[in-house]
CSV table of C-alpha atoms and ligand atoms in Angstrom, one decimal:
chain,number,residue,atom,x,y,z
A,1440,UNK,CA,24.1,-24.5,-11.7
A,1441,UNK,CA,21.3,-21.9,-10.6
A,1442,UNK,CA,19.4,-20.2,-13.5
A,1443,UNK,CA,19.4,-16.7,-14.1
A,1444,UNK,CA,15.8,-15.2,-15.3
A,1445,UNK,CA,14.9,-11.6,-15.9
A,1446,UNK,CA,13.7,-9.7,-13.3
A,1447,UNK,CA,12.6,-6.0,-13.0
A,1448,UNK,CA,14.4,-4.5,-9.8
A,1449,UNK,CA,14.4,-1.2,-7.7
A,1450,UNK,CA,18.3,-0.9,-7.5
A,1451,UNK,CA,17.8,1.4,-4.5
A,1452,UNK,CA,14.6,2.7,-2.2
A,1453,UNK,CA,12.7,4.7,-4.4
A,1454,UNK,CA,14.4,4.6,-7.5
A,1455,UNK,CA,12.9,3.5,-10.8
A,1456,UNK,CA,12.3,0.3,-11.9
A,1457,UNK,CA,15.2,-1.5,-14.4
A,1458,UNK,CA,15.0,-5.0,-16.1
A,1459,UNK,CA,17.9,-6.7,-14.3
A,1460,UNK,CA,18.3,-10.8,-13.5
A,1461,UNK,CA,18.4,-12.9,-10.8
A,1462,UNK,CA,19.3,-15.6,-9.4
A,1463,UNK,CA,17.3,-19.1,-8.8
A,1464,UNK,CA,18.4,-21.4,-7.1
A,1465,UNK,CA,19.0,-25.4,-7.9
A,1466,UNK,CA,15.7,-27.7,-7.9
A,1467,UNK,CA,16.0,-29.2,-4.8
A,1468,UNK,CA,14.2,-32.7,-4.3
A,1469,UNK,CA,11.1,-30.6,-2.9
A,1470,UNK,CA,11.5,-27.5,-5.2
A,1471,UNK,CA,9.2,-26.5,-7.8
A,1472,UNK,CA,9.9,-24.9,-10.5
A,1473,UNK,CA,7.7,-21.7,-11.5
A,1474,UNK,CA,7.3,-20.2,-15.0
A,1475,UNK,CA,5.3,-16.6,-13.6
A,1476,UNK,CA,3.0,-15.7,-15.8
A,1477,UNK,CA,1.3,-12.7,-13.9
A,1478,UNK,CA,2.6,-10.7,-10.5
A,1479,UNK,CA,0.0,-8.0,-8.8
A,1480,UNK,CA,1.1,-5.1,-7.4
A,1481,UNK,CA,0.4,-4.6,-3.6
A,1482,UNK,CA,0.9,-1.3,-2.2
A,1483,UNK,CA,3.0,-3.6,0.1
A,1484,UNK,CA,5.6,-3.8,-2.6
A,1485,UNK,CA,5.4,0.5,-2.7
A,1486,UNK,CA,5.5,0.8,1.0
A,1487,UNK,CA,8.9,-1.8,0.8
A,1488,UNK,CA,10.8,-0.6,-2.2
A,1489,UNK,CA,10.2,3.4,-1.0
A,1490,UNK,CA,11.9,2.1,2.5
A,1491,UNK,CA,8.6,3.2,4.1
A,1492,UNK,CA,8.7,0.6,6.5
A,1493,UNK,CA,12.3,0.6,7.6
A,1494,UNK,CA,15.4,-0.5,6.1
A,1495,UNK,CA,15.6,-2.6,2.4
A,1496,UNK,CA,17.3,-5.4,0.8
A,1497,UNK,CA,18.4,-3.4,-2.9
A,1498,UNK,CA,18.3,-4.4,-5.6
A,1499,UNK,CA,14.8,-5.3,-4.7
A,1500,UNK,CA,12.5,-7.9,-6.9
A,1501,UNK,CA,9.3,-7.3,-5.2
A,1502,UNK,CA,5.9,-9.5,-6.0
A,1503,UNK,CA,4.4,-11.5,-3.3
A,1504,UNK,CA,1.0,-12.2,-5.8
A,1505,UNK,CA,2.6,-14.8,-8.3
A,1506,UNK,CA,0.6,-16.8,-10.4
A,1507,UNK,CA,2.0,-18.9,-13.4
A,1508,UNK,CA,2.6,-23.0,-14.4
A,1509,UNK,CA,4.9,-25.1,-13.1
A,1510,UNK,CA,8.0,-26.0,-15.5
A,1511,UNK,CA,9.7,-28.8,-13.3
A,1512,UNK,CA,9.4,-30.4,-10.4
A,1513,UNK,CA,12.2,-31.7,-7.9
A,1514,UNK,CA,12.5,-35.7,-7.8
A,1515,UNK,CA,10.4,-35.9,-4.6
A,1516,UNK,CA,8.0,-33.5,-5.0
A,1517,UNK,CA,4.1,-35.2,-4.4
A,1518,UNK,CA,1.8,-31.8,-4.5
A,1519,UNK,CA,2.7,-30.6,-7.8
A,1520,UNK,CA,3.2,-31.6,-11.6
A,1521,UNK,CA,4.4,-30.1,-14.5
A,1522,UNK,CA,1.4,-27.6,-16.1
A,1523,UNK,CA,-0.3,-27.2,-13.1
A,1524,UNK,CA,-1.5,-24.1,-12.7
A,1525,UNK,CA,-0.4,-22.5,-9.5
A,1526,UNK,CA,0.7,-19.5,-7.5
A,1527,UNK,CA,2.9,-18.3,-4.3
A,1528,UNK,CA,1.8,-15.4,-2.0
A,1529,UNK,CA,3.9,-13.2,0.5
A,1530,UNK,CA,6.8,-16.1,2.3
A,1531,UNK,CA,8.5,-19.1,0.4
A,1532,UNK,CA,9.4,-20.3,3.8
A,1533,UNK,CA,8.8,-21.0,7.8
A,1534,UNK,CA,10.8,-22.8,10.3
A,1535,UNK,CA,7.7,-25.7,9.9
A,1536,UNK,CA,8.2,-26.7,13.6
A,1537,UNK,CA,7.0,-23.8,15.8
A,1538,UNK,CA,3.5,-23.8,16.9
A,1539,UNK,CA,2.2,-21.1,14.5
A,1540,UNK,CA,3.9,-23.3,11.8
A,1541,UNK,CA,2.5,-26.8,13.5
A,1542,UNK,CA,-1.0,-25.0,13.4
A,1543,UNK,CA,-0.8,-24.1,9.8
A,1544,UNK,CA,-0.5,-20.3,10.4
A,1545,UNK,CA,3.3,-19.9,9.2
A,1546,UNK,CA,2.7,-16.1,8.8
A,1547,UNK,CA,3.2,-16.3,12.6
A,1548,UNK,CA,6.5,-18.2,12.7
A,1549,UNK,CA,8.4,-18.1,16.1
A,1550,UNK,CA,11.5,-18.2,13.2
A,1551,UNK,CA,9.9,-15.6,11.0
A,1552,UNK,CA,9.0,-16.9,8.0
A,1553,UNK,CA,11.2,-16.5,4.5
A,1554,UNK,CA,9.2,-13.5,2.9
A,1555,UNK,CA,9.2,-13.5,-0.8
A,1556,UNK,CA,11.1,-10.9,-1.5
A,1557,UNK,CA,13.1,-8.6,0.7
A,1558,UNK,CA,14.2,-11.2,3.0
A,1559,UNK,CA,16.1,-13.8,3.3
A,1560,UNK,CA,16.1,-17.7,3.4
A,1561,UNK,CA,17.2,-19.2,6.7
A,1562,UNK,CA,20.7,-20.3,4.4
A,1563,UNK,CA,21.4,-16.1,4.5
A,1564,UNK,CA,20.6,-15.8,0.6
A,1565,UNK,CA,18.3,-13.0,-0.5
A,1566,UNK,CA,15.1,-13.5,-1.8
A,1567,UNK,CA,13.8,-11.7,-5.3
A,1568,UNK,CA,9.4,-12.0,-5.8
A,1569,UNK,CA,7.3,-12.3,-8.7
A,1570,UNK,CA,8.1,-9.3,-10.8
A,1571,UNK,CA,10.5,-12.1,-12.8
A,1572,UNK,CA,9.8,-14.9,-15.2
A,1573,UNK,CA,10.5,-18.0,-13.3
A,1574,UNK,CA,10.7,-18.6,-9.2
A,1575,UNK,CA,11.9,-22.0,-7.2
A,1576,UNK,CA,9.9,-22.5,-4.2
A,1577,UNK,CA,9.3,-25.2,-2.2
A,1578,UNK,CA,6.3,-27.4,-3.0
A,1579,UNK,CA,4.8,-26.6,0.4
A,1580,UNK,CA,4.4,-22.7,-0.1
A,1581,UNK,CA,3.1,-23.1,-3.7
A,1582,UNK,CA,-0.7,-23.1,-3.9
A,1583,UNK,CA,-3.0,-24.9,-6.2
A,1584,UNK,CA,-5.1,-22.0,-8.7
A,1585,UNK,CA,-8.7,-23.9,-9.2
A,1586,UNK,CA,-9.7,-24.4,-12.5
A,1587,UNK,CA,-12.3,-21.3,-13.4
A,1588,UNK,CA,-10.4,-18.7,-12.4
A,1589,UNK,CA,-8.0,-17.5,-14.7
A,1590,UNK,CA,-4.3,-16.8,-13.8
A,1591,UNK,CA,-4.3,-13.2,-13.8
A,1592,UNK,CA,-7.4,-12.0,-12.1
A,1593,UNK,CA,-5.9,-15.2,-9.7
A,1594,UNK,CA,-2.6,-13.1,-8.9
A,1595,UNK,CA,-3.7,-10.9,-6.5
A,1596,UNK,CA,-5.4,-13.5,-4.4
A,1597,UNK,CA,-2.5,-14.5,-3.3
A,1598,UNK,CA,-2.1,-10.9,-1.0
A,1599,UNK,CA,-4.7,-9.1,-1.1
A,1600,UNK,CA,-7.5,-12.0,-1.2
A,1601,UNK,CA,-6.1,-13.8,2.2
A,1602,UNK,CA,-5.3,-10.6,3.9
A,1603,UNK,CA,-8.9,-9.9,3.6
A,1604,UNK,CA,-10.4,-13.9,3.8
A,1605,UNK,CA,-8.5,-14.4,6.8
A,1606,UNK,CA,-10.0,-11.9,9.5
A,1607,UNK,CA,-13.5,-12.4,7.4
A,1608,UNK,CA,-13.0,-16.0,8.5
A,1609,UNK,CA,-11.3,-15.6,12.3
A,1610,UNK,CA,-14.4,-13.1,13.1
A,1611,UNK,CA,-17.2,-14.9,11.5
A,1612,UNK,CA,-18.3,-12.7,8.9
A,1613,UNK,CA,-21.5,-14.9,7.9
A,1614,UNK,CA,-25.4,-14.6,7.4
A,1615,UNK,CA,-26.6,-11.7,9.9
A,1616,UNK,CA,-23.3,-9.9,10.4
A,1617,UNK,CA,-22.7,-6.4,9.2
A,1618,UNK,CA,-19.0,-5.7,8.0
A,1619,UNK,CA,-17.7,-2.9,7.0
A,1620,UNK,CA,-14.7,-2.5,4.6
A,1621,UNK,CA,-12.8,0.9,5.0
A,1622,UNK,CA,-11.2,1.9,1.6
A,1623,UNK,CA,-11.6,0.3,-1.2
A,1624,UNK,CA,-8.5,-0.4,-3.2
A,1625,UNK,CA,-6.7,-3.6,-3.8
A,1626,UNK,CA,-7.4,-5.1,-0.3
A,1627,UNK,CA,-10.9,-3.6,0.1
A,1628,UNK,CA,-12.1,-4.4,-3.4
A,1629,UNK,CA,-11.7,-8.3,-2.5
A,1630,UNK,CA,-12.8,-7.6,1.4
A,1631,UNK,CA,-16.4,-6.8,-0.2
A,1632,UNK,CA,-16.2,-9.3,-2.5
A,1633,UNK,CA,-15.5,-12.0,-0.2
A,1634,UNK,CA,-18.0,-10.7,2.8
A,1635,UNK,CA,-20.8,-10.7,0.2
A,1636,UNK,CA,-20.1,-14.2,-0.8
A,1637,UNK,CA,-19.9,-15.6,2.1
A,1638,UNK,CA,-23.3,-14.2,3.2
A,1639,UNK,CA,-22.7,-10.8,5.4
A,1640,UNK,CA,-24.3,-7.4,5.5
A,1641,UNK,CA,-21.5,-4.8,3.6
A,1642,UNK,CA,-20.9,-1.6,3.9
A,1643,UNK,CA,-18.1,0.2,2.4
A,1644,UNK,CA,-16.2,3.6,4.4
A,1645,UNK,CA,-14.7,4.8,1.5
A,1646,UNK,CA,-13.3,8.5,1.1
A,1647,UNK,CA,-16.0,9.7,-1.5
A,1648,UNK,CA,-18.6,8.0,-3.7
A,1649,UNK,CA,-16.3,7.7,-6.5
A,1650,UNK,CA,-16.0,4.1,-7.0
A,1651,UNK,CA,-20.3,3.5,-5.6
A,1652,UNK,CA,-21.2,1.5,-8.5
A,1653,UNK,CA,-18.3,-0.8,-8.6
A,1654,UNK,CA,-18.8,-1.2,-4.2
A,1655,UNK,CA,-22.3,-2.3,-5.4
A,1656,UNK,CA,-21.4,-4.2,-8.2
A,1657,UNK,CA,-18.7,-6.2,-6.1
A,1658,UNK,CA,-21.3,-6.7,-3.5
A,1659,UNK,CA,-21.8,-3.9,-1.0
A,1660,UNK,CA,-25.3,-3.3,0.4
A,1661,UNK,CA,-24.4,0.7,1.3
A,1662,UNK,CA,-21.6,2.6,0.7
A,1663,UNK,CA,-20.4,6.3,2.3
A,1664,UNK,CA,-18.3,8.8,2.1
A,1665,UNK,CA,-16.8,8.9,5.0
A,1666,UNK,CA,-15.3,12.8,3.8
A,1667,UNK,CA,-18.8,13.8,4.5
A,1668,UNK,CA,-19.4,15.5,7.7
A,1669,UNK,CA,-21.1,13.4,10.3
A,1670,UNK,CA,-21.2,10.5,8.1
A,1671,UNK,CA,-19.7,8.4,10.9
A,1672,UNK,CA,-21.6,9.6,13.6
A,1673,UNK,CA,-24.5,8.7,11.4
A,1674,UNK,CA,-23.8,5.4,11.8
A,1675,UNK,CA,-23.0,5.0,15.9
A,1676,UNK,CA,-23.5,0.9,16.8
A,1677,UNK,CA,-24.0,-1.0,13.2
A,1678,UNK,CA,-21.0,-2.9,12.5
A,1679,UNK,CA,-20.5,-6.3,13.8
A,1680,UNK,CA,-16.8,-6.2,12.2
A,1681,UNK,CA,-15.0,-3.7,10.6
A,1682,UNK,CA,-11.7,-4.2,8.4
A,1683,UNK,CA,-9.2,-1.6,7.7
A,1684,UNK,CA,-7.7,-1.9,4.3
A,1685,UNK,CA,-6.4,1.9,4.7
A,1686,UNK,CA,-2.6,2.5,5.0
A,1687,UNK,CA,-2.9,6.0,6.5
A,1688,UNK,CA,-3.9,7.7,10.2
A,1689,UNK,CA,-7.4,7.2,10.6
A,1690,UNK,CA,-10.1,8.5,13.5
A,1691,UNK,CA,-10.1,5.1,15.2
A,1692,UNK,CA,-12.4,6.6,18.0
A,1693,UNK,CA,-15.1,7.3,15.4
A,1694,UNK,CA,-14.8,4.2,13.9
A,1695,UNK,CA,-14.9,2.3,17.1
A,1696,UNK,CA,-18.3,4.0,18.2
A,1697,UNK,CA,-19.9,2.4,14.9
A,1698,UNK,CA,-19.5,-1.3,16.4
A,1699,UNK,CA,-22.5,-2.8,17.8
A,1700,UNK,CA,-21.7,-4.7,21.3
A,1701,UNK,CA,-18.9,-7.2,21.0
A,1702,UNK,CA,-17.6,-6.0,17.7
A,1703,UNK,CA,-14.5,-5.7,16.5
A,1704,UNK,CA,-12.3,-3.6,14.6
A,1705,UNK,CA,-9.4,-5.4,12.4
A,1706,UNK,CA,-6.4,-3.5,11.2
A,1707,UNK,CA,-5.1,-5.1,7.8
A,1708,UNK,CA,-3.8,-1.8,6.4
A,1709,UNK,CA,-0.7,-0.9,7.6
A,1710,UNK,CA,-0.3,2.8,8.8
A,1711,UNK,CA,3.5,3.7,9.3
A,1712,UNK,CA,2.8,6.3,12.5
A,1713,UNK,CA,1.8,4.9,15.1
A,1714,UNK,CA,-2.2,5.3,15.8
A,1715,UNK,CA,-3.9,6.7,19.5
A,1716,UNK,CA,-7.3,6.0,20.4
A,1717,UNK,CA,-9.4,6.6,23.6
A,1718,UNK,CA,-9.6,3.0,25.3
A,1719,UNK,CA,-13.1,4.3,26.3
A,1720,UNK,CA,-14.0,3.6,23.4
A,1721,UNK,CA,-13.6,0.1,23.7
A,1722,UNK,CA,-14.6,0.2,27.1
A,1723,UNK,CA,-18.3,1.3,25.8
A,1724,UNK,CA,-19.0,-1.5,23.9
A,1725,UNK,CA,-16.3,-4.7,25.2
A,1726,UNK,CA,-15.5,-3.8,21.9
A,1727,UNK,CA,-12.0,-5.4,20.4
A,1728,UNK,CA,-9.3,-3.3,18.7
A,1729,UNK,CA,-6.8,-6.2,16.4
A,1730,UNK,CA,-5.2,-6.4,13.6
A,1731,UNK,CA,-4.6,-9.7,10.8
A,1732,UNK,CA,-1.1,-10.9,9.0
A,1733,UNK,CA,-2.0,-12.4,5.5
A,1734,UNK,CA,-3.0,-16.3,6.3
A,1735,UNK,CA,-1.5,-19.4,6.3
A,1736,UNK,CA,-0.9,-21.7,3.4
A,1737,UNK,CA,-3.8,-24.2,4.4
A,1738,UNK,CA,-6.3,-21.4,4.5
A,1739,UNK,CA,-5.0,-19.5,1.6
A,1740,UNK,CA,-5.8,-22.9,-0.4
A,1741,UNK,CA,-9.6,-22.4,1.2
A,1742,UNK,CA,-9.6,-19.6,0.0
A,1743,UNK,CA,-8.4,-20.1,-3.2
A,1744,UNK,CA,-11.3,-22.5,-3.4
A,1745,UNK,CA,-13.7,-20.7,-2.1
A,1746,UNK,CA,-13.2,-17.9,-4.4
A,1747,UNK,CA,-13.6,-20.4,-7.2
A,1748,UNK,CA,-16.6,-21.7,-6.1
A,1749,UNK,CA,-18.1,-18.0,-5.7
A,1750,UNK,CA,-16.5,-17.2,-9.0
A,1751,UNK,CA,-14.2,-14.2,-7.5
A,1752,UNK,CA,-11.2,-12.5,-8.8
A,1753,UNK,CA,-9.7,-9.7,-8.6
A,1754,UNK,CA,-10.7,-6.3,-10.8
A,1755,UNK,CA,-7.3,-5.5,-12.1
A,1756,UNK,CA,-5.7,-3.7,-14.9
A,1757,UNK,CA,-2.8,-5.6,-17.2
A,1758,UNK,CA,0.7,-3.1,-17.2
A,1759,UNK,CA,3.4,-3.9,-18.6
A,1760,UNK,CA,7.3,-4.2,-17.1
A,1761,UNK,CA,7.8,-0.7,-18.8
A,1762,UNK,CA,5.0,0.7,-16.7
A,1763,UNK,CA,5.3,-0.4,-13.4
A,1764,UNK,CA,6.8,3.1,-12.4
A,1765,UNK,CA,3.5,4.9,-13.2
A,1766,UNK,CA,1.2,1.8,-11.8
A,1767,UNK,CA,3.3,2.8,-8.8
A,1768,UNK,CA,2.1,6.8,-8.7
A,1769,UNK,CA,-1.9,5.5,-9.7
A,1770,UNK,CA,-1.4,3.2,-6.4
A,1771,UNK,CA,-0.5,6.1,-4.3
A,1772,UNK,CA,-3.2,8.6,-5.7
A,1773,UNK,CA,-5.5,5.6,-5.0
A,1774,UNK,CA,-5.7,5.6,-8.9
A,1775,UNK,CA,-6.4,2.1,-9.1
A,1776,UNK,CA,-9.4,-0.1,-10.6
A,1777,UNK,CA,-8.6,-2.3,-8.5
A,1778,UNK,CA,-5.0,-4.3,-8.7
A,1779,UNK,CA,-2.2,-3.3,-10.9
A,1780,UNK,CA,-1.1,-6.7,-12.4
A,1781,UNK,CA,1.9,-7.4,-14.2
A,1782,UNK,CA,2.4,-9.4,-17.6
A,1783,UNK,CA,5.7,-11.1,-17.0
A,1784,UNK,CA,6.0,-11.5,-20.8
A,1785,UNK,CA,6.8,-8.2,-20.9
A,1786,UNK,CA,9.9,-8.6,-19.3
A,1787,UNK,CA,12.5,-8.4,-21.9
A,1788,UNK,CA,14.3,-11.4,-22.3
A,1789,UNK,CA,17.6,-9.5,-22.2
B,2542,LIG,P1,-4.5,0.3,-2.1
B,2542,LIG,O1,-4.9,-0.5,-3.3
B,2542,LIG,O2,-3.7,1.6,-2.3
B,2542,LIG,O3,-5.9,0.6,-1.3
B,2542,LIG,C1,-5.9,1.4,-0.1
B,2542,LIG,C2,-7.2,2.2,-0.1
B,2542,LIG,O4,-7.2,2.9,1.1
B,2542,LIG,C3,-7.4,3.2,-1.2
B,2542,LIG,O5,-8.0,2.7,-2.4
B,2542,LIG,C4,-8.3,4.2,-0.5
B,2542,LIG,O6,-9.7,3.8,-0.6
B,2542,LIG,C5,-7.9,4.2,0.9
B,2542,LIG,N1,-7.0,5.3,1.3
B,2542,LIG,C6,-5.8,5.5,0.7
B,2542,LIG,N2,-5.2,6.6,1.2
B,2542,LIG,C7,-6.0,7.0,2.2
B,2542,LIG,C8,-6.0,8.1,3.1
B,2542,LIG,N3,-5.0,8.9,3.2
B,2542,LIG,N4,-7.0,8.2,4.0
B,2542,LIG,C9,-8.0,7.3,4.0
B,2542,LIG,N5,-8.1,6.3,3.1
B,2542,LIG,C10,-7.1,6.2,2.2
B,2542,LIG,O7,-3.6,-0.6,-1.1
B,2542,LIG,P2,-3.7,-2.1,-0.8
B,2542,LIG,O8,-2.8,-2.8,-1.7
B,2542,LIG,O9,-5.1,-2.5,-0.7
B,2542,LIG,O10,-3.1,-2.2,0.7
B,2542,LIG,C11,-3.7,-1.4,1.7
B,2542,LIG,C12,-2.8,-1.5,3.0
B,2542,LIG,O11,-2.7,-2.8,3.5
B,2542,LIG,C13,-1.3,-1.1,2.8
B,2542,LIG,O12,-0.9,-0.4,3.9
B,2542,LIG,C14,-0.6,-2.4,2.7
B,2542,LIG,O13,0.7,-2.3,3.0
B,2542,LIG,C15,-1.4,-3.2,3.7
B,2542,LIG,N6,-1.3,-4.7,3.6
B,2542,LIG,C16,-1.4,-5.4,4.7
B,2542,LIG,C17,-1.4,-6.8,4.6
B,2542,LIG,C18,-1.5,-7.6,5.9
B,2542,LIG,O14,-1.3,-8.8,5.8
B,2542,LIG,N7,-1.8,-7.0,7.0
B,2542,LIG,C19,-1.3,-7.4,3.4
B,2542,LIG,C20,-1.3,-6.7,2.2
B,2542,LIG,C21,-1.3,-5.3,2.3
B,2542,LIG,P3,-10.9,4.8,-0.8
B,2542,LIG,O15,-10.6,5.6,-2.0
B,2542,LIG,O16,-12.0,3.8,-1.0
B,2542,LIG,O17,-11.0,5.6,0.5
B,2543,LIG,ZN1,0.6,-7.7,-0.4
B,2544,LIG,ZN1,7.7,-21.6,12.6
C-alpha cells in the first residue's frame, strides 16, 4: 500500500498553486520515511513550474529544500532513526556506480540523477518535492540537520546553501581571497554568509544598495551597486573569485576584467539565453569562465556542519500553503528577505 499525503501542486506550467495529494511510495528496506516540516522556495522551483527551462512534469510538487523528522525507517536502514532531524536537497537518487557517483559528486551522474521533483525515478515513476507533508527517500540522499540550527532557517540549505558552499569550497575561498557575490537573494544571501565564515574578503555586486545593511550584517566587507555608472570599471583586477547567483543576462566582459590574475568567474545562477563574452577577456588575465551544480551528498553533509559550527542559516520569511502564489511574484521582483519558506502544516489535511 503506498500512502497518499497532501501536497500543493502546479496542475499546469504557470498556473496557480492547489492543495492536491500524492503518492509515496512503500518503505523499502533502505527507505526513510520523512514527516516535512518546512520546504524553501528556490527560484529553481519558479524557473521549473513556469516551464522556463523546457518542458514539465504537471501536476508538479516542487521543493528540493526539505527539512523535517523522520517517522519510520525501512528494516535495514543504519544512517537514520526515528526523530532524527533531517532534510533532502535537489535528487533522491543517482545511478551510485558511475565515477561522479563513486567520487561522491552524484549531481554529476553519468545516469543523471533522480531529481526531487519534476523527474523521474530510474523505475519510470514521477517524482513530487517538499511542498507536501511526508516524502520516502532513500537513507542515502537524506542528510543529517546538526543540532543548533533549527529546521526552518535549515531548509534552504539544502539548495541554496551547497550551490553556494560548493564552488566557495572547489576555488578555495579562504583567508586572503577576495570573493565577490553577484545578487543577493536566496543563493547570494548564503554565498556571503558562507565566504565570511570561512575567512574571505566579500564583496557583494548587487543591483542597488537596497539590501547594504543586511550584505554587511551577513558578512560583506563592501557592497555596490552595480546600476551605478562605472561602478565595475571601478573595480578592474580585485576579485580572486566571483559567483553568480543572478538568473538573468549579465555583462560578463565587465565582470571578467574585475578578476585579479588566475581568477575565476563561477556561474551558479542559471540564465535561460544563452550568454556571449569576448574570450579576450579571459585571455588578459588566464582568467577561468565555469559554472557549479549544487554538491554532492558527502559535501552537503560538510556543509551542513559547517554552517552549524559557524551558526548559519538562512534569512527567510514563514508563508503559508495559501500564499505560495504571491511568494512566487516577491521572488521574481527580487522581493525577498531572503528565502521564502514553507510551513507544511499549513497544508490542509484534505
Ligand atoms: P533569487 O532569490 O531570486 O535571487 C537572485 C538575485 O539575483 C536577486 O535577489 C537579485 O539580487 C539578482 N537579480 C535578479 N534579477 C536580476 C536581473 N534582471 N539583473 C541582475 N540581477 C538580478 O534566486 P535564487 O533562488 O537565489 O536563485 C538564483 C539563480 O540560481 C536562479 O537562476 C536559480 O535557478 C539558480 N540556481 C542554480 C543552482 C545550481 O545548482 N547551479 C541551484 C539553485 C538555484 P540583487 O537585488 O542583489 O541584484
Ligand atoms: Zn534550488
Ligand atoms: Zn552515477
Amino acid at each position: 500500500m503506498t500512502l497518499t499525503v497532501p501536497a500543493l501542486a502546479a496542475p499546469t506550467p504557470g498556473a496557480k498553486f492547489e492543495r492536491t495529494t500524492v503518492e509515496r511510495r512503500d518503505l523499502g528496506p533502505h527507505d526513510v520515511l520523512i514527516d516535512i516540516a518546512f520546504a524553501g522556495i528556490c527560484h529553481s522551483d519558479i524557473h521549473q513550474a513556469r516551464e522556463e527551462w523546457g518542458k514539465g512534469i504537471f501536476p508538479m510538487v516542487p521543493g528540493h529544500e526539505i527539512a523535517g523528522t523522520v517517522a519510520a525507517v525501512g528494516d535495514d536502514v543504519t544512517r537514520h532513526s526515528v526523530d532524527d532531524r533531517v532534510g533532502v536537497g535537489c535528487f533522491v537518487d543517482s545511478c551510485r556506480e558511475c565515477e561522479a557517483c563513486l567520487a561522491g559528486e552524484e549531481q554529476f551522474c553519468a545516469k543523471g540523477a533522480v531529481m526531487t521533483y519534476n523527474g523521474r525515478q530510474y523505475s519510470g515513476e514521477e517524482t513530487y518535492g517538499g511542498y507536501s507533508t511526508q516524502v520516502v527517500v532513500d537513507e542515502r540522499y537524506v542528510l543529517r540537520i546538526p543540532e543548533g540550527i533549527t529546521l526552518d532557517v535549515a531548509a534552504p540549505l539544502l539548495c541554496a546553501g551547497i550551490t553556494t558552499y560548493s564552488p566557495l569550497r572547489h576555488w578555495g575561498a579562504g583567508p586572503g581571497k577576495k570573493v565577490a557575490v553577484v545578487g543577493m537573494g536566496g543563493l547570494g544571501h548564503m554565498a556571503v554568509k558562507i565566504a565570511h565564515a570561512m575567512g574571505a574578503e566579500v564583496t557583494v555586486l548587487s543591483h542597488s544598495l537596497s539590501k547594504k545593511a543586511d550584505g554587511e550584517r551577513f558578512g560583506a566587507d563592501h557592497y555596490v551597486a552595480t546600476s551605478e555608472e562605472g561602478a565595475l570599471k571601478g573595480l578592474r583586477t580585485s576579485f580572486d573569485l566571483i559567483i553568480s547567483t543572478v538568473g538573468a543576462d549579465l555583462p560578463i566582459d565587465q565582470y571578467l576584467a574585475t578578476l585579479r590574475l588566475d581568477g575565476a568567474m563561477v556561474f551558479v545562477g542559471l540564465p535561460p539565453t544563452p550568454q556571449s563574452f569576448r574570450v579576450g577577456s579571459l585571455v588578459g588575465g588566464r582568467r577561468s569562465l565555469a559554472g557549479s551544480n549544487i554538491g554532492g551528498i558527502r559535501e552537503t553533509q560538510e556543509m551542513l556542519d559547517f554552517c552549524a559550527e559557524h551558526h548559519l542559516g538562512a534569512e527567510i520569511e514563514l508563508v503559508r500553503a495559501d500564499d505560495v502564489d504571491r511568494a512566487y511574484e516577491r521572488v521574481v521582483a527580487s522581493d525577498v528577505r531572503y528565502r521564502f519558506v514553507i510551513d507544511t502544516a499549513t497544508i490542509p489535511a484534505d
